[in-house]
Amino acid sequence: MSDKLKTELDAIFNSHAETKKQIEHQKSEREVREEAFVQSFYGLRDSLIRPTFERIGEYIKAKGYKYHIETSEEQTDPEGRYQSPSISIRFLVGEDGSHYRSHEYPHLSVICEKGFSKLRFHESTISPGRGGHAGGAGDATPTELTADLINQKVLKVIREVFK
């Protein structure tokens, strides 16, 4: 093998190694940003979202209706599927003693979308034995998230469920 060929091959492999190194560095930076975003969501979940949900839930409880707050942590299942962390308030309406799966009740969820640095809202007005709709209800950045915004989103779901 000639020295010229070796030099050209070395240049290719050095360039490839540098590209891999840059990709790993970018991946590492992205992972650090995403982890910081998830941690900020956990802080907001505990300091703002849950207390807001609890105030609303206790108010509707005083009106004779039940509610339940659920949280899920960031995780990856054994098949490699990622689950975003979230918090939901479910309104246990239309209970007739039957047991329904939790997703069958009307709810509002706040979901941490770390890849986009957004908090996504998901609403459902579907109740056991009754129709409704389910789908996205907008998004917000952590700085845009306020108790008033959460109240508006919950109020929209409750308005649809109790009309």
PDB file of C-alpha atoms in Angstrom:
ATOM      1  CA  MET A   1       0.000   0.000   0.000  1.00  0.00           C
ATOM      2  CA  SER A   2       1.403   3.359  -0.979  1.00  0.00           C
ATOM      3  CA  ASP A   3       2.008   6.189   1.456  1.00  0.00           C
ATOM      4  CA  LYS A   4      -0.350   8.379  -0.568  1.00  0.00           C
ATOM      5  CA  LEU A   5      -3.198   5.848  -0.163  1.00  0.00           C
ATOM      6  CA  LYS A   6      -2.482   5.544   3.571  1.00  0.00           C
ATOM      7  CA  THR A   7      -2.558   9.343   3.893  1.00  0.00           C
ATOM      8  CA  GLU A   8      -5.874   9.568   2.061  1.00  0.00           C
ATOM      9  CA  LEU A   9      -7.391   6.742   4.143  1.00  0.00           C
ATOM     10  CA  ASP A  10      -6.142   8.346   7.348  1.00  0.00           C
ATOM     11  CA  ALA A  11      -7.765  11.638   6.321  1.00  0.00           C
ATOM     12  CA  ILE A  12     -11.093   9.867   5.708  1.00  0.00           C
ATOM     13  CA  PHE A  13     -11.011   8.006   9.029  1.00  0.00           C
ATOM     14  CA  ASN A  14      -9.864  11.077  10.972  1.00  0.00           C
ATOM     15  CA  SER A  15     -12.679  13.113   9.451  1.00  0.00           C
ATOM     16  CA  HIS A  16     -15.155  10.350  10.271  1.00  0.00           C
ATOM     17  CA  ALA A  17     -13.904  10.148  13.873  1.00  0.00           C
ATOM     18  CA  GLU A  18     -14.245  13.931  14.238  1.00  0.00           C
ATOM     19  CA  THR A  19     -17.808  13.818  12.865  1.00  0.00           C
ATOM     20  CA  LYS A  20     -18.719  11.039  15.322  1.00  0.00           C
ATOM     21  CA  LYS A  21     -17.183  13.051  18.148  1.00  0.00           C
ATOM     22  CA  GLN A  22     -19.227  16.138  17.204  1.00  0.00           C
ATOM     23  CA  ILE A  23     -22.436  14.074  16.977  1.00  0.00           C
ATOM     24  CA  GLU A  24     -21.795  12.604  20.428  1.00  0.00           C
ATOM     25  CA  HIS A  25     -21.126  16.072  21.828  1.00  0.00           C
ATOM     26  CA  GLN A  26     -24.366  17.427  20.312  1.00  0.00           C
ATOM     27  CA  LYS A  27     -26.279  14.406  21.620  1.00  0.00           C
ATOM     28  CA  SER A  28     -24.814  14.935  25.068  1.00  0.00           C
ATOM     29  CA  GLU A  29     -25.764  18.642  25.060  1.00  0.00           C
ATOM     30  CA  ARG A  30     -29.312  17.775  23.916  1.00  0.00           C
ATOM     31  CA  GLU A  31     -29.648  15.129  26.629  1.00  0.00           C
ATOM     32  CA  VAL A  32     -28.502  17.619  29.275  1.00  0.00           C
ATOM     33  CA  ARG A  33     -31.035  20.231  28.024  1.00  0.00           C
ATOM     34  CA  GLU A  34     -33.830  17.657  27.922  1.00  0.00           C
ATOM     35  CA  GLU A  35     -33.038  16.365  31.421  1.00  0.00           C
ATOM     36  CA  ALA A  36     -33.055  19.937  32.766  1.00  0.00           C
ATOM     37  CA  PHE A  37     -36.433  20.493  31.083  1.00  0.00           C
ATOM     38  CA  VAL A  38     -37.885  17.341  32.645  1.00  0.00           C
ATOM     39  CA  GLN A  39     -36.615  18.412  36.068  1.00  0.00           C
ATOM     40  CA  SER A  40     -38.174  21.853  35.609  1.00  0.00           C
ATOM     41  CA  PHE A  41     -41.467  20.121  34.724  1.00  0.00           C
ATOM     42  CA  TYR A  42     -41.287  18.083  37.942  1.00  0.00           C
ATOM     43  CA  GLY A  43     -40.818  21.324  39.872  1.00  0.00           C
ATOM     44  CA  LEU A  44     -43.795  22.965  38.141  1.00  0.00           C
ATOM     45  CA  ARG A  45     -45.867  19.837  38.603  1.00  0.00           C
ATOM     46  CA  ASP A  46     -45.323  19.907  42.359  1.00  0.00           C
ATOM     47  CA  SER A  47     -45.396  23.659  42.953  1.00  0.00           C
ATOM     48  CA  LEU A  48     -48.038  24.880  40.480  1.00  0.00           C
ATOM     49  CA  ILE A  49     -49.968  22.254  38.534  1.00  0.00           C
ATOM     50  CA  ARG A  50     -50.867  19.840  41.360  1.00  0.00           C
ATOM     51  CA  PRO A  51     -51.936  22.593  43.806  1.00  0.00           C
ATOM     52  CA  THR A  52     -54.073  24.185  41.078  1.00  0.00           C
ATOM     53  CA  PHE A  53     -55.661  20.826  40.250  1.00  0.00           C
ATOM     54  CA  GLU A  54     -56.246  20.154  43.966  1.00  0.00           C
ATOM     55  CA  ARG A  55     -58.008  23.500  44.521  1.00  0.00           C
ATOM     56  CA  ILE A  56     -60.323  22.827  41.583  1.00  0.00           C
ATOM     57  CA  GLY A  57     -60.851  19.213  42.647  1.00  0.00           C
ATOM     58  CA  GLU A  58     -61.736  20.127  46.215  1.00  0.00           C
ATOM     59  CA  TYR A  59     -64.215  22.700  44.952  1.00  0.00           C
ATOM     60  CA  ILE A  60     -65.997  20.192  42.726  1.00  0.00           C
ATOM     61  CA  LYS A  61     -65.841  17.648  45.543  1.00  0.00           C
ATOM     62  CA  ALA A  62     -67.830  20.124  47.661  1.00  0.00           C
ATOM     63  CA  LYS A  63     -70.401  20.063  44.831  1.00  0.00           C
ATOM     64  CA  GLY A  64     -70.753  16.282  45.209  1.00  0.00           C
ATOM     65  CA  TYR A  65     -68.387  15.036  42.506  1.00  0.00           C
ATOM     66  CA  LYS A  66     -65.201  13.020  42.800  1.00  0.00           C
ATOM     67  CA  TYR A  67     -61.858  13.650  41.202  1.00  0.00           C
ATOM     68  CA  HIS A  68     -58.498  11.957  41.049  1.00  0.00           C
ATOM     69  CA  ILE A  69     -55.027  13.319  40.262  1.00  0.00           C
ATOM     70  CA  GLU A  70     -52.566  10.982  38.558  1.00  0.00           C
ATOM     71  CA  THR A  71     -48.906  11.481  37.802  1.00  0.00           C
ATOM     72  CA  SER A  72     -46.553   9.485  35.671  1.00  0.00           C
ATOM     73  CA  GLU A  73     -42.800   9.653  35.649  1.00  0.00           C
ATOM     74  CA  GLU A  74     -40.538   9.670  32.631  1.00  0.00           C
ATOM     75  CA  GLN A  75     -39.779   6.083  31.674  1.00  0.00           C
ATOM     76  CA  THR A  76     -38.913   3.701  28.890  1.00  0.00           C
ATOM     77  CA  ASP A  77     -40.668   0.342  28.823  1.00  0.00           C
ATOM     78  CA  PRO A  78     -38.891  -2.960  28.107  1.00  0.00           C
ATOM     79  CA  GLU A  79     -39.713  -2.630  24.383  1.00  0.00           C
ATOM     80  CA  GLY A  80     -37.952   0.737  24.284  1.00  0.00           C
ATOM     81  CA  ARG A  81     -41.084   2.914  24.070  1.00  0.00           C
ATOM     82  CA  TYR A  82     -40.688   6.242  25.807  1.00  0.00           C
ATOM     83  CA  GLN A  83     -43.383   7.638  28.117  1.00  0.00           C
ATOM     84  CA  SER A  84     -43.319  11.347  28.855  1.00  0.00           C
ATOM     85  CA  PRO A  85     -43.871  12.507  32.425  1.00  0.00           C
ATOM     86  CA  SER A  86     -47.326  13.959  33.013  1.00  0.00           C
ATOM     87  CA  ILE A  87     -49.994  14.942  35.499  1.00  0.00           C
ATOM     88  CA  SER A  88     -53.749  14.596  34.995  1.00  0.00           C
ATOM     89  CA  ILE A  89     -56.904  15.522  36.823  1.00  0.00           C
ATOM     90  CA  ARG A  90     -59.760  13.090  36.186  1.00  0.00           C
ATOM     91  CA  PHE A  91     -63.375  13.803  36.959  1.00  0.00           C
ATOM     92  CA  LEU A  92     -65.106  10.645  38.150  1.00  0.00           C
ATOM     93  CA  VAL A  93     -68.563  11.403  36.800  1.00  0.00           C
ATOM     94  CA  GLY A  94     -71.337   8.990  35.985  1.00  0.00           C
ATOM     95  CA  GLU A  95     -70.131   6.355  38.414  1.00  0.00           C
ATOM     96  CA  ASP A  96     -72.740   3.680  38.881  1.00  0.00           C
ATOM     97  CA  GLY A  97     -70.683   1.283  40.955  1.00  0.00           C
ATOM     98  CA  SER A  98     -68.973  -0.153  37.875  1.00  0.00           C
ATOM     99  CA  HIS A  99     -65.229   0.063  37.548  1.00  0.00           C
ATOM    100  CA  TYR A 100     -63.905   1.754  34.473  1.00  0.00           C
ATOM    101  CA  ARG A 101     -60.372   2.271  33.330  1.00  0.00           C
ATOM    102  CA  SER A 102     -58.972   5.614  34.310  1.00  0.00           C
ATOM    103  CA  HIS A 103     -58.689   6.920  30.719  1.00  0.00           C
ATOM    104  CA  GLU A 104     -62.456   6.475  30.293  1.00  0.00           C
ATOM    105  CA  TYR A 105     -63.174   9.479  32.506  1.00  0.00           C
ATOM    106  CA  PRO A 106     -63.033  13.125  31.480  1.00  0.00           C
ATOM    107  CA  HIS A 107     -59.673  14.650  32.216  1.00  0.00           C
ATOM    108  CA  LEU A 108     -57.071  17.283  31.533  1.00  0.00           C
ATOM    109  CA  SER A 109     -53.432  16.256  31.314  1.00  0.00           C
ATOM    110  CA  VAL A 110     -50.262  18.316  31.219  1.00  0.00           C
ATOM    111  CA  ILE A 111     -47.540  16.376  29.422  1.00  0.00           C
ATOM    112  CA  CYS A 112     -43.839  17.232  29.355  1.00  0.00           C
ATOM    113  CA  GLU A 113     -42.544  17.167  25.774  1.00  0.00           C
ATOM    114  CA  LYS A 114     -38.812  17.368  26.435  1.00  0.00           C
ATOM    115  CA  GLY A 115     -37.784  17.133  22.786  1.00  0.00           C
ATOM    116  CA  PHE A 116     -39.711  20.328  21.992  1.00  0.00           C
ATOM    117  CA  SER A 117     -39.264  22.037  25.381  1.00  0.00           C
ATOM    118  CA  LYS A 118     -43.048  22.416  25.607  1.00  0.00           C
ATOM    119  CA  LEU A 119     -45.800  21.407  27.980  1.00  0.00           C
ATOM    120  CA  ARG A 120     -48.652  19.873  25.993  1.00  0.00           C
ATOM    121  CA  PHE A 121     -52.267  19.854  27.170  1.00  0.00           C
ATOM    122  CA  HIS A 122     -54.540  16.915  26.388  1.00  0.00           C
ATOM    123  CA  GLU A 123     -58.243  16.986  27.176  1.00  0.00           C
ATOM    124  CA  SER A 124     -60.975  14.397  27.132  1.00  0.00           C
ATOM    125  CA  THR A 125     -64.681  14.935  27.754  1.00  0.00           C
ATOM    126  CA  ILE A 126     -65.536  11.266  27.249  1.00  0.00           C
ATOM    127  CA  SER A 127     -67.387   9.741  30.203  1.00  0.00           C
ATOM    128  CA  PRO A 128     -68.420   6.140  30.899  1.00  0.00           C
ATOM    129  CA  GLY A 129     -71.537   5.424  28.863  1.00  0.00           C
ATOM    130  CA  ARG A 130     -71.373   8.795  27.154  1.00  0.00           C
ATOM    131  CA  GLY A 131     -69.579  10.241  24.166  1.00  0.00           C
ATOM    132  CA  GLY A 132     -67.387  13.273  23.988  1.00  0.00           C
ATOM    133  CA  HIS A 133     -64.100  14.202  22.410  1.00  0.00           C
ATOM    134  CA  ALA A 134     -60.439  13.754  23.198  1.00  0.00           C
ATOM    135  CA  GLY A 135     -57.387  15.422  21.793  1.00  0.00           C
ATOM    136  CA  GLY A 136     -54.755  18.073  22.070  1.00  0.00           C
ATOM    137  CA  ALA A 137     -55.677  21.294  23.815  1.00  0.00           C
ATOM    138  CA  GLY A 138     -52.648  23.433  23.060  1.00  0.00           C
ATOM    139  CA  ASP A 139     -49.246  23.816  24.601  1.00  0.00           C
ATOM    140  CA  ALA A 140     -47.206  26.264  26.649  1.00  0.00           C
ATOM    141  CA  THR A 141     -43.658  26.918  27.677  1.00  0.00           C
ATOM    142  CA  PRO A 142     -42.858  26.714  31.383  1.00  0.00           C
ATOM    143  CA  THR A 143     -42.774  30.516  31.579  1.00  0.00           C
ATOM    144  CA  GLU A 144     -46.242  30.746  30.005  1.00  0.00           C
ATOM    145  CA  LEU A 145     -47.760  28.252  32.442  1.00  0.00           C
ATOM    146  CA  THR A 146     -49.839  29.939  35.129  1.00  0.00           C
ATOM    147  CA  ALA A 147     -52.628  28.918  37.480  1.00  0.00           C
ATOM    148  CA  ASP A 148     -55.004  31.016  35.346  1.00  0.00           C
ATOM    149  CA  LEU A 149     -54.054  29.108  32.187  1.00  0.00           C
ATOM    150  CA  ILE A 150     -54.532  25.777  33.957  1.00  0.00           C
ATOM    151  CA  ASN A 151     -57.884  26.976  35.351  1.00  0.00           C
ATOM    152  CA  GLN A 152     -59.056  27.951  31.847  1.00  0.00           C
ATOM    153  CA  LYS A 153     -58.109  24.546  30.442  1.00  0.00           C
ATOM    154  CA  VAL A 154     -59.864  22.667  33.268  1.00  0.00           C
ATOM    155  CA  LEU A 155     -62.912  24.918  33.043  1.00  0.00           C
ATOM    156  CA  LYS A 156     -63.273  24.102  29.345  1.00  0.00           C
ATOM    157  CA  VAL A 157     -63.346  20.355  30.115  1.00  0.00           C
ATOM    158  CA  ILE A 158     -65.799  20.764  33.006  1.00  0.00           C
ATOM    159  CA  ARG A 159     -68.062  23.005  30.898  1.00  0.00           C
ATOM    160  CA  GLU A 160     -68.290  20.290  28.234  1.00  0.00           C
ATOM    161  CA  VAL A 161     -68.836  17.455  30.719  1.00  0.00           C
ATOM    162  CA  PHE A 162     -71.558  19.160  32.742  1.00  0.00           C
ATOM    163  CA  LYS A 163     -73.579  20.794  29.968  1.00  0.00           C
TER     164      LYS A 163
END
